[in-house]
mmCIF file of N, CA and C in Angstrom:
data_model
loop_
_atom_site.group_PDB
_atom_site.id
_atom_site.type_symbol
_atom_site.label_atom_id
_atom_site.label_comp_id
_atom_site.label_asym_id
_atom_site.label_seq_id
_atom_site.Cartn_x
_atom_site.Cartn_y
_atom_site.Cartn_z
ATOM 1 N N UNK A 1 4.108 0.894 10.019
ATOM 2 C CA UNK A 1 4.934 1.666 10.909
ATOM 3 C C UNK A 1 4.300 1.642 12.287
ATOM 4 N N UNK A 2 5.121 1.777 13.288
ATOM 5 C CA UNK A 2 4.641 1.798 14.669
ATOM 6 C C UNK A 2 3.984 3.139 14.960
ATOM 7 N N UNK A 3 2.910 3.108 15.754
ATOM 8 C CA UNK A 3 2.238 4.327 16.186
ATOM 9 C C UNK A 3 2.068 4.281 17.701
ATOM 10 N N UNK A 4 1.873 5.446 18.287
ATOM 11 C CA UNK A 4 1.659 5.545 19.724
ATOM 12 C C UNK A 4 0.333 4.863 20.072
ATOM 13 N N UNK A 5 0.336 3.965 21.020
ATOM 14 C CA UNK A 5 -0.869 3.182 21.317
ATOM 15 C C UNK A 5 -1.707 3.839 22.410
ATOM 16 N N UNK A 6 -2.354 4.942 22.050
ATOM 17 C CA UNK A 6 -3.252 5.655 22.951
ATOM 18 C C UNK A 6 -4.692 5.466 22.489
ATOM 19 N N UNK A 7 -5.620 5.788 23.386
ATOM 20 C CA UNK A 7 -7.030 5.842 23.020
ATOM 21 C C UNK A 7 -7.346 7.254 22.562
ATOM 22 N N UNK A 8 -8.287 7.378 21.629
ATOM 23 C CA UNK A 8 -8.673 8.689 21.109
ATOM 24 C C UNK A 8 -10.185 8.717 20.927
ATOM 25 N N UNK A 9 -10.819 9.795 21.370
ATOM 26 C CA UNK A 9 -12.267 9.932 21.202
ATOM 27 C C UNK A 9 -12.564 10.690 19.914
ATOM 28 N N UNK A 10 -13.350 10.073 19.027
ATOM 29 C CA UNK A 10 -13.772 10.692 17.769
ATOM 30 C C UNK A 10 -15.101 11.393 18.018
ATOM 31 N N UNK A 11 -15.065 12.724 18.111
ATOM 32 C CA UNK A 11 -16.244 13.517 18.432
ATOM 33 C C UNK A 11 -17.297 13.408 17.332
ATOM 34 N N UNK A 12 -16.884 13.409 16.085
ATOM 35 C CA UNK A 12 -17.815 13.375 14.952
ATOM 36 C C UNK A 12 -18.620 12.078 14.937
ATOM 37 N N UNK A 13 -17.950 10.939 15.101
ATOM 38 C CA UNK A 13 -18.643 9.650 15.035
ATOM 39 C C UNK A 13 -19.004 9.088 16.410
ATOM 40 N N UNK A 14 -18.661 9.797 17.487
ATOM 41 C CA UNK A 14 -18.983 9.423 18.855
ATOM 42 C C UNK A 14 -18.499 8.011 19.194
ATOM 43 N N UNK A 15 -17.231 7.750 18.883
ATOM 44 C CA UNK A 15 -16.628 6.450 19.196
ATOM 45 C C UNK A 15 -15.227 6.656 19.757
ATOM 46 N N UNK A 16 -14.764 5.670 20.494
ATOM 47 C CA UNK A 16 -13.388 5.676 20.989
ATOM 48 C C UNK A 16 -12.549 4.846 20.035
ATOM 49 N N UNK A 17 -11.444 5.399 19.588
ATOM 50 C CA UNK A 17 -10.551 4.717 18.652
ATOM 51 C C UNK A 17 -9.289 4.269 19.388
ATOM 52 N N UNK A 18 -8.820 3.096 19.018
ATOM 53 C CA UNK A 18 -7.566 2.612 19.563
ATOM 54 C C UNK A 18 -7.793 1.620 20.676
ATOM 55 N N UNK A 19 -6.747 1.222 21.366
ATOM 56 C CA UNK A 19 -5.364 1.578 21.077
ATOM 57 C C UNK A 19 -4.834 0.776 19.890
ATOM 58 N N UNK A 20 -4.042 1.398 19.081
ATOM 59 C CA UNK A 20 -3.437 0.760 17.916
ATOM 60 C C UNK A 20 -1.923 0.753 18.086
ATOM 61 N N UNK A 21 -1.275 -0.217 17.460
ATOM 62 C CA UNK A 21 0.181 -0.295 17.553
ATOM 63 C C UNK A 21 0.867 -0.105 16.209
ATOM 64 N N UNK A 22 0.169 -0.431 15.112
ATOM 65 C CA UNK A 22 0.755 -0.317 13.771
ATOM 66 C C UNK A 22 -0.237 0.315 12.809
ATOM 67 N N UNK A 23 0.294 0.926 11.760
ATOM 68 C CA UNK A 23 -0.549 1.462 10.694
ATOM 69 C C UNK A 23 0.116 1.151 9.354
ATOM 70 N N UNK A 24 -0.689 0.763 8.386
ATOM 71 C CA UNK A 24 -0.235 0.568 7.009
ATOM 72 C C UNK A 24 -0.757 1.752 6.206
ATOM 73 N N UNK A 25 0.079 2.358 5.408
ATOM 74 C CA UNK A 25 -0.300 3.544 4.635
ATOM 75 C C UNK A 25 0.097 3.349 3.177
ATOM 76 N N UNK A 26 -0.824 3.667 2.257
ATOM 77 C CA UNK A 26 -0.520 3.714 0.824
ATOM 78 C C UNK A 26 -0.489 5.179 0.423
ATOM 79 N N UNK A 27 0.572 5.594 -0.232
ATOM 80 C CA UNK A 27 0.714 6.967 -0.720
ATOM 81 C C UNK A 27 1.045 6.897 -2.203
ATOM 82 N N UNK A 28 0.329 7.696 -3.009
ATOM 83 C CA UNK A 28 0.715 7.803 -4.415
ATOM 84 C C UNK A 28 1.517 9.083 -4.579
ATOM 85 N N UNK A 29 2.478 9.036 -5.486
ATOM 86 C CA UNK A 29 3.366 10.173 -5.700
ATOM 87 C C UNK A 29 3.648 10.308 -7.181
ATOM 88 N N UNK A 30 3.669 11.520 -7.651
ATOM 89 C CA UNK A 30 3.964 11.780 -9.056
ATOM 90 C C UNK A 30 5.449 11.587 -9.325
ATOM 91 N N UNK A 31 5.752 10.982 -10.459
ATOM 92 C CA UNK A 31 7.151 10.853 -10.867
ATOM 93 C C UNK A 31 7.644 12.105 -11.579
ATOM 94 N N UNK A 32 6.719 12.917 -12.100
ATOM 95 C CA UNK A 32 7.118 14.111 -12.850
ATOM 96 C C UNK A 32 6.666 15.405 -12.185
ATOM 97 N N UNK A 33 5.642 15.356 -11.350
ATOM 98 C CA UNK A 33 5.162 16.544 -10.653
ATOM 99 C C UNK A 33 5.661 16.568 -9.220
ATOM 100 N N UNK A 34 5.279 17.610 -8.494
ATOM 101 C CA UNK A 34 5.717 17.755 -7.105
ATOM 102 C C UNK A 34 4.526 17.556 -6.172
ATOM 103 N N UNK A 35 3.926 16.371 -6.201
ATOM 104 C CA UNK A 35 2.808 16.092 -5.317
ATOM 105 C C UNK A 35 2.820 14.633 -4.872
ATOM 106 N N UNK A 36 2.195 14.398 -3.730
ATOM 107 C CA UNK A 36 1.943 13.050 -3.236
ATOM 108 C C UNK A 36 0.657 13.091 -2.418
ATOM 109 N N UNK A 37 -0.037 11.944 -2.360
ATOM 110 C CA UNK A 37 -1.344 11.896 -1.715
ATOM 111 C C UNK A 37 -1.549 10.550 -1.023
ATOM 112 N N UNK A 38 -1.824 10.555 0.290
ATOM 113 C CA UNK A 38 -2.188 9.291 0.940
ATOM 114 C C UNK A 38 -3.551 8.835 0.416
ATOM 115 N N UNK A 39 -3.684 7.541 0.118
ATOM 116 C CA UNK A 39 -4.957 7.033 -0.398
ATOM 117 C C UNK A 39 -5.562 5.945 0.484
ATOM 118 N N UNK A 40 -4.800 5.432 1.439
ATOM 119 C CA UNK A 40 -5.321 4.371 2.311
ATOM 120 C C UNK A 40 -4.506 4.333 3.598
ATOM 121 N N UNK A 41 -5.202 4.061 4.689
ATOM 122 C CA UNK A 41 -4.510 3.697 5.924
ATOM 123 C C UNK A 41 -5.368 2.676 6.669
ATOM 124 N N UNK A 42 -4.729 1.761 7.326
ATOM 125 C CA UNK A 42 -5.422 0.742 8.106
ATOM 126 C C UNK A 42 -4.602 0.399 9.331
ATOM 127 N N UNK A 43 -5.284 0.313 10.457
ATOM 128 C CA UNK A 43 -4.597 0.045 11.720
ATOM 129 C C UNK A 43 -4.556 -1.444 12.042
ATOM 130 N N UNK A 44 -3.418 -1.885 12.537
ATOM 131 C CA UNK A 44 -3.226 -3.214 13.118
ATOM 132 C C UNK A 44 -3.645 -4.374 12.223
ATOM 133 N N UNK A 45 -3.479 -4.231 10.926
ATOM 134 C CA UNK A 45 -3.715 -5.358 10.031
ATOM 135 C C UNK A 45 -2.745 -5.255 8.862
ATOM 136 N N UNK A 46 -2.201 -6.378 8.435
ATOM 137 C CA UNK A 46 -1.265 -6.344 7.309
ATOM 138 C C UNK A 46 -1.992 -6.101 5.993
ATOM 139 N N UNK A 47 -1.261 -5.629 5.010
ATOM 140 C CA UNK A 47 -1.830 -5.417 3.681
ATOM 141 C C UNK A 47 -2.018 -6.780 3.029
ATOM 142 N N UNK A 48 -3.236 -7.044 2.575
ATOM 143 C CA UNK A 48 -3.522 -8.320 1.918
ATOM 144 C C UNK A 48 -3.244 -8.210 0.420
ATOM 145 N N UNK A 49 -3.149 -9.350 -0.201
ATOM 146 C CA UNK A 49 -2.959 -9.411 -1.650
ATOM 147 C C UNK A 49 -4.135 -8.724 -2.355
ATOM 148 N N UNK A 50 -5.354 -8.967 -1.861
ATOM 149 C CA UNK A 50 -6.551 -8.360 -2.453
ATOM 150 C C UNK A 50 -6.499 -6.837 -2.340
ATOM 151 N N UNK A 51 -6.133 -6.324 -1.168
ATOM 152 C CA UNK A 51 -6.041 -4.876 -0.968
ATOM 153 C C UNK A 51 -4.974 -4.266 -1.867
ATOM 154 N N UNK A 52 -3.846 -4.939 -2.006
ATOM 155 C CA UNK A 52 -2.763 -4.468 -2.870
ATOM 156 C C UNK A 52 -3.256 -4.278 -4.307
ATOM 157 N N UNK A 53 -3.916 -5.305 -4.859
ATOM 158 C CA UNK A 53 -4.392 -5.212 -6.240
ATOM 159 C C UNK A 53 -5.573 -4.250 -6.375
ATOM 160 N N UNK A 54 -6.429 -4.172 -5.353
ATOM 161 C CA UNK A 54 -7.541 -3.220 -5.381
ATOM 162 C C UNK A 54 -7.018 -1.793 -5.428
ATOM 163 N N UNK A 55 -5.981 -1.498 -4.648
ATOM 164 C CA UNK A 55 -5.395 -0.153 -4.655
ATOM 165 C C UNK A 55 -4.850 0.192 -6.033
ATOM 166 N N UNK A 56 -4.132 -0.742 -6.659
ATOM 167 C CA UNK A 56 -3.595 -0.498 -8.002
ATOM 168 C C UNK A 56 -4.727 -0.280 -9.001
ATOM 169 N N UNK A 57 -5.773 -1.110 -8.933
ATOM 170 C CA UNK A 57 -6.906 -0.978 -9.849
ATOM 171 C C UNK A 57 -7.600 0.368 -9.683
ATOM 172 N N UNK A 58 -7.803 0.803 -8.437
ATOM 173 C CA UNK A 58 -8.480 2.082 -8.194
ATOM 174 C C UNK A 58 -7.638 3.263 -8.669
ATOM 175 N N UNK A 59 -6.337 3.201 -8.438
ATOM 176 C CA UNK A 59 -5.451 4.277 -8.891
ATOM 177 C C UNK A 59 -5.483 4.368 -10.409
ATOM 178 N N UNK A 60 -5.392 3.224 -11.072
ATOM 179 C CA UNK A 60 -5.360 3.222 -12.535
ATOM 180 C C UNK A 60 -6.724 3.543 -13.137
ATOM 181 N N UNK A 61 -7.804 3.174 -12.470
ATOM 182 C CA UNK A 61 -9.129 3.526 -12.989
ATOM 183 C C UNK A 61 -9.395 5.025 -12.857
ATOM 184 N N UNK A 62 -8.632 5.699 -11.986
ATOM 185 C CA UNK A 62 -8.735 7.157 -11.862
ATOM 186 C C UNK A 62 -7.888 7.876 -12.907
ATOM 187 N N UNK A 63 -7.179 7.115 -13.752
ATOM 188 C CA UNK A 63 -6.412 7.720 -14.834
ATOM 189 C C UNK A 63 -4.916 7.805 -14.604
ATOM 190 N N UNK A 64 -4.431 7.300 -13.479
ATOM 191 C CA UNK A 64 -3.000 7.317 -13.196
ATOM 192 C C UNK A 64 -2.387 5.986 -13.606
ATOM 193 N N UNK A 65 -1.103 5.978 -13.915
ATOM 194 C CA UNK A 65 -0.376 4.744 -14.235
ATOM 195 C C UNK A 65 0.546 4.410 -13.071
ATOM 196 N N UNK A 66 0.376 3.255 -12.496
ATOM 197 C CA UNK A 66 1.236 2.818 -11.397
ATOM 198 C C UNK A 66 2.489 2.214 -12.000
ATOM 199 N N UNK A 67 3.637 2.750 -11.657
ATOM 200 C CA UNK A 67 4.907 2.227 -12.166
ATOM 201 C C UNK A 67 5.649 1.473 -11.073
ATOM 202 N N UNK A 68 6.359 2.135 -10.165
ATOM 203 C CA UNK A 68 6.961 1.338 -9.094
ATOM 204 C C UNK A 68 6.056 1.280 -7.876
ATOM 205 N N UNK A 69 6.135 0.200 -7.155
ATOM 206 C CA UNK A 69 5.543 0.053 -5.835
ATOM 207 C C UNK A 69 6.726 -0.092 -4.890
ATOM 208 N N UNK A 70 6.896 0.858 -3.998
ATOM 209 C CA UNK A 70 8.085 0.885 -3.144
ATOM 210 C C UNK A 70 7.665 0.664 -1.694
ATOM 211 N N UNK A 71 8.395 -0.197 -1.005
ATOM 212 C CA UNK A 71 8.117 -0.438 0.411
ATOM 213 C C UNK A 71 9.415 -0.784 1.133
ATOM 214 N N UNK A 72 9.342 -0.791 2.462
ATOM 215 C CA UNK A 72 10.510 -1.227 3.221
ATOM 216 C C UNK A 72 10.482 -2.755 3.333
ATOM 217 N N UNK A 73 11.476 -3.295 4.014
ATOM 218 C CA UNK A 73 11.567 -4.749 4.135
ATOM 219 C C UNK A 73 10.997 -5.243 5.463
ATOM 220 N N UNK A 74 9.965 -4.550 5.940
ATOM 221 C CA UNK A 74 9.322 -4.965 7.180
ATOM 222 C C UNK A 74 8.639 -6.316 7.033
ATOM 223 N N UNK A 75 8.350 -6.979 8.160
ATOM 224 C CA UNK A 75 7.775 -8.324 8.112
ATOM 225 C C UNK A 75 6.451 -8.409 7.354
ATOM 226 N N UNK A 76 5.564 -7.415 7.521
ATOM 227 C CA UNK A 76 4.274 -7.480 6.826
ATOM 228 C C UNK A 76 4.446 -7.296 5.323
ATOM 229 N N UNK A 77 5.412 -6.475 4.913
ATOM 230 C CA UNK A 77 5.668 -6.310 3.478
ATOM 231 C C UNK A 77 6.313 -7.561 2.890
ATOM 232 N N UNK A 78 7.183 -8.212 3.647
ATOM 233 C CA UNK A 78 7.786 -9.457 3.178
ATOM 234 C C UNK A 78 6.728 -10.552 3.029
ATOM 235 N N UNK A 79 5.759 -10.562 3.942
ATOM 236 C CA UNK A 79 4.672 -11.542 3.853
ATOM 237 C C UNK A 79 3.824 -11.286 2.613
ATOM 238 N N UNK A 80 3.501 -10.014 2.356
ATOM 239 C CA UNK A 80 2.753 -9.662 1.146
ATOM 240 C C UNK A 80 3.537 -10.075 -0.089
ATOM 241 N N UNK A 81 4.813 -9.777 -0.092
ATOM 242 C CA UNK A 81 5.685 -10.102 -1.212
ATOM 243 C C UNK A 81 5.630 -11.599 -1.528
ATOM 244 N N UNK A 82 5.648 -12.435 -0.499
ATOM 245 C CA UNK A 82 5.622 -13.886 -0.718
ATOM 246 C C UNK A 82 4.263 -14.375 -1.202
ATOM 247 N N UNK A 83 3.190 -13.624 -0.893
ATOM 248 C CA UNK A 83 1.849 -14.026 -1.327
ATOM 249 C C UNK A 83 1.546 -13.650 -2.775
ATOM 250 N N UNK A 84 2.274 -12.691 -3.304
ATOM 251 C CA UNK A 84 2.011 -12.246 -4.674
ATOM 252 C C UNK A 84 2.550 -13.294 -5.641
ATOM 253 N N UNK A 85 1.654 -13.977 -6.311
ATOM 254 C CA UNK A 85 2.080 -15.076 -7.174
ATOM 255 C C UNK A 85 2.105 -14.711 -8.648
ATOM 256 N N UNK A 86 1.919 -13.434 -8.987
ATOM 257 C CA UNK A 86 1.931 -13.020 -10.386
ATOM 258 C C UNK A 86 3.257 -12.372 -10.760
ATOM 259 N N UNK A 87 4.322 -12.726 -10.057
ATOM 260 C CA UNK A 87 5.617 -12.117 -10.305
ATOM 261 C C UNK A 87 6.413 -12.887 -11.344
ATOM 262 N N UNK A 88 7.145 -12.147 -12.126
ATOM 263 C CA UNK A 88 8.155 -12.733 -12.999
ATOM 264 C C UNK A 88 9.465 -12.021 -12.705
ATOM 265 N N UNK A 89 10.561 -12.679 -12.889
ATOM 266 C CA UNK A 89 11.850 -12.068 -12.578
ATOM 267 C C UNK A 89 12.523 -11.608 -13.859
ATOM 268 N N UNK A 90 12.723 -10.298 -13.969
ATOM 269 C CA UNK A 90 13.416 -9.675 -15.097
ATOM 270 C C UNK A 90 14.255 -8.530 -14.542
ATOM 271 N N UNK A 91 15.363 -8.843 -13.928
ATOM 272 C CA UNK A 91 16.242 -7.858 -13.273
ATOM 273 C C UNK A 91 15.586 -7.222 -12.051
ATOM 274 N N UNK A 92 14.303 -7.107 -12.042
ATOM 275 C CA UNK A 92 13.538 -6.645 -10.887
ATOM 276 C C UNK A 92 12.280 -7.494 -10.866
ATOM 277 N N UNK A 93 11.548 -7.405 -9.817
ATOM 278 C CA UNK A 93 10.314 -8.176 -9.753
ATOM 279 C C UNK A 93 9.174 -7.323 -10.280
ATOM 280 N N UNK A 94 8.424 -7.875 -11.201
ATOM 281 C CA UNK A 94 7.346 -7.132 -11.837
ATOM 282 C C UNK A 94 6.029 -7.857 -11.639
ATOM 283 N N UNK A 95 4.961 -7.108 -11.513
ATOM 284 C CA UNK A 95 3.640 -7.710 -11.365
ATOM 285 C C UNK A 95 2.746 -7.205 -12.490
ATOM 286 N N UNK A 96 2.059 -8.079 -13.159
ATOM 287 C CA UNK A 96 1.191 -7.702 -14.267
ATOM 288 C C UNK A 96 -0.175 -7.312 -13.717
ATOM 289 N N UNK A 97 -0.621 -6.106 -13.984
ATOM 290 C CA UNK A 97 -1.923 -5.664 -13.513
ATOM 291 C C UNK A 97 -2.979 -6.013 -14.546
ATOM 292 N N UNK A 98 -4.223 -5.741 -14.208
ATOM 293 C CA UNK A 98 -5.320 -6.050 -15.126
ATOM 294 C C UNK A 98 -5.288 -5.164 -16.357
ATOM 295 N N UNK A 99 -4.493 -4.091 -16.318
ATOM 296 C CA UNK A 99 -4.441 -3.176 -17.458
ATOM 297 C C UNK A 99 -3.371 -3.570 -18.469
ATOM 298 N N UNK A 100 -2.694 -4.683 -18.243
ATOM 299 C CA UNK A 100 -1.780 -5.210 -19.240
ATOM 300 C C UNK A 100 -0.380 -4.639 -19.232
ATOM 301 N N UNK A 101 -0.009 -3.865 -18.240
ATOM 302 C CA UNK A 101 1.380 -3.428 -18.144
ATOM 303 C C UNK A 101 1.946 -3.872 -16.801
ATOM 304 N N UNK A 102 3.166 -3.552 -16.554
ATOM 305 C CA UNK A 102 3.852 -4.067 -15.380
ATOM 306 C C UNK A 102 4.081 -2.983 -14.338
ATOM 307 N N UNK A 103 4.110 -3.408 -13.093
ATOM 308 C CA UNK A 103 4.423 -2.535 -11.965
ATOM 309 C C UNK A 103 5.657 -3.116 -11.287
ATOM 310 N N UNK A 104 6.674 -2.286 -11.095
ATOM 311 C CA UNK A 104 7.898 -2.749 -10.453
ATOM 312 C C UNK A 104 7.702 -2.771 -8.939
ATOM 313 N N UNK A 105 8.113 -3.825 -8.286
ATOM 314 C CA UNK A 105 8.026 -3.980 -6.836
ATOM 315 C C UNK A 105 9.428 -3.810 -6.276
ATOM 316 N N UNK A 106 9.672 -2.697 -5.606
ATOM 317 C CA UNK A 106 11.005 -2.388 -5.070
ATOM 318 C C UNK A 106 10.966 -2.389 -3.550
ATOM 319 N N UNK A 107 11.977 -2.932 -2.921
ATOM 320 C CA UNK A 107 12.111 -2.824 -1.474
ATOM 321 C C UNK A 107 13.380 -2.048 -1.160
ATOM 322 N N UNK A 108 13.316 -1.232 -0.131
ATOM 323 C CA UNK A 108 14.494 -0.451 0.255
ATOM 324 C C UNK A 108 14.662 -0.457 1.752
#
């Protein structure tokens, strides 16, 4: 998503941050409960295939089951989509994780 491209001074770490133009955010959300939690953000870089699978592995190693992965049809998500080579087509696109089950990849 686009962000305001300003400079910001980080008092705690004594550094100037920015200017940034884009941010990628991963949020996990319960399908049965009423909660959601951001777990990753990165400025001005697309989500890599390695980062995508690392996020799924970390979420599942914490005891959660990743079911759908939902994203918009932005250019960086389309690029990630084309790089994922573990897809099979079964009415939706599914990716097999290291835990032996499938994660649905949905775009909206």
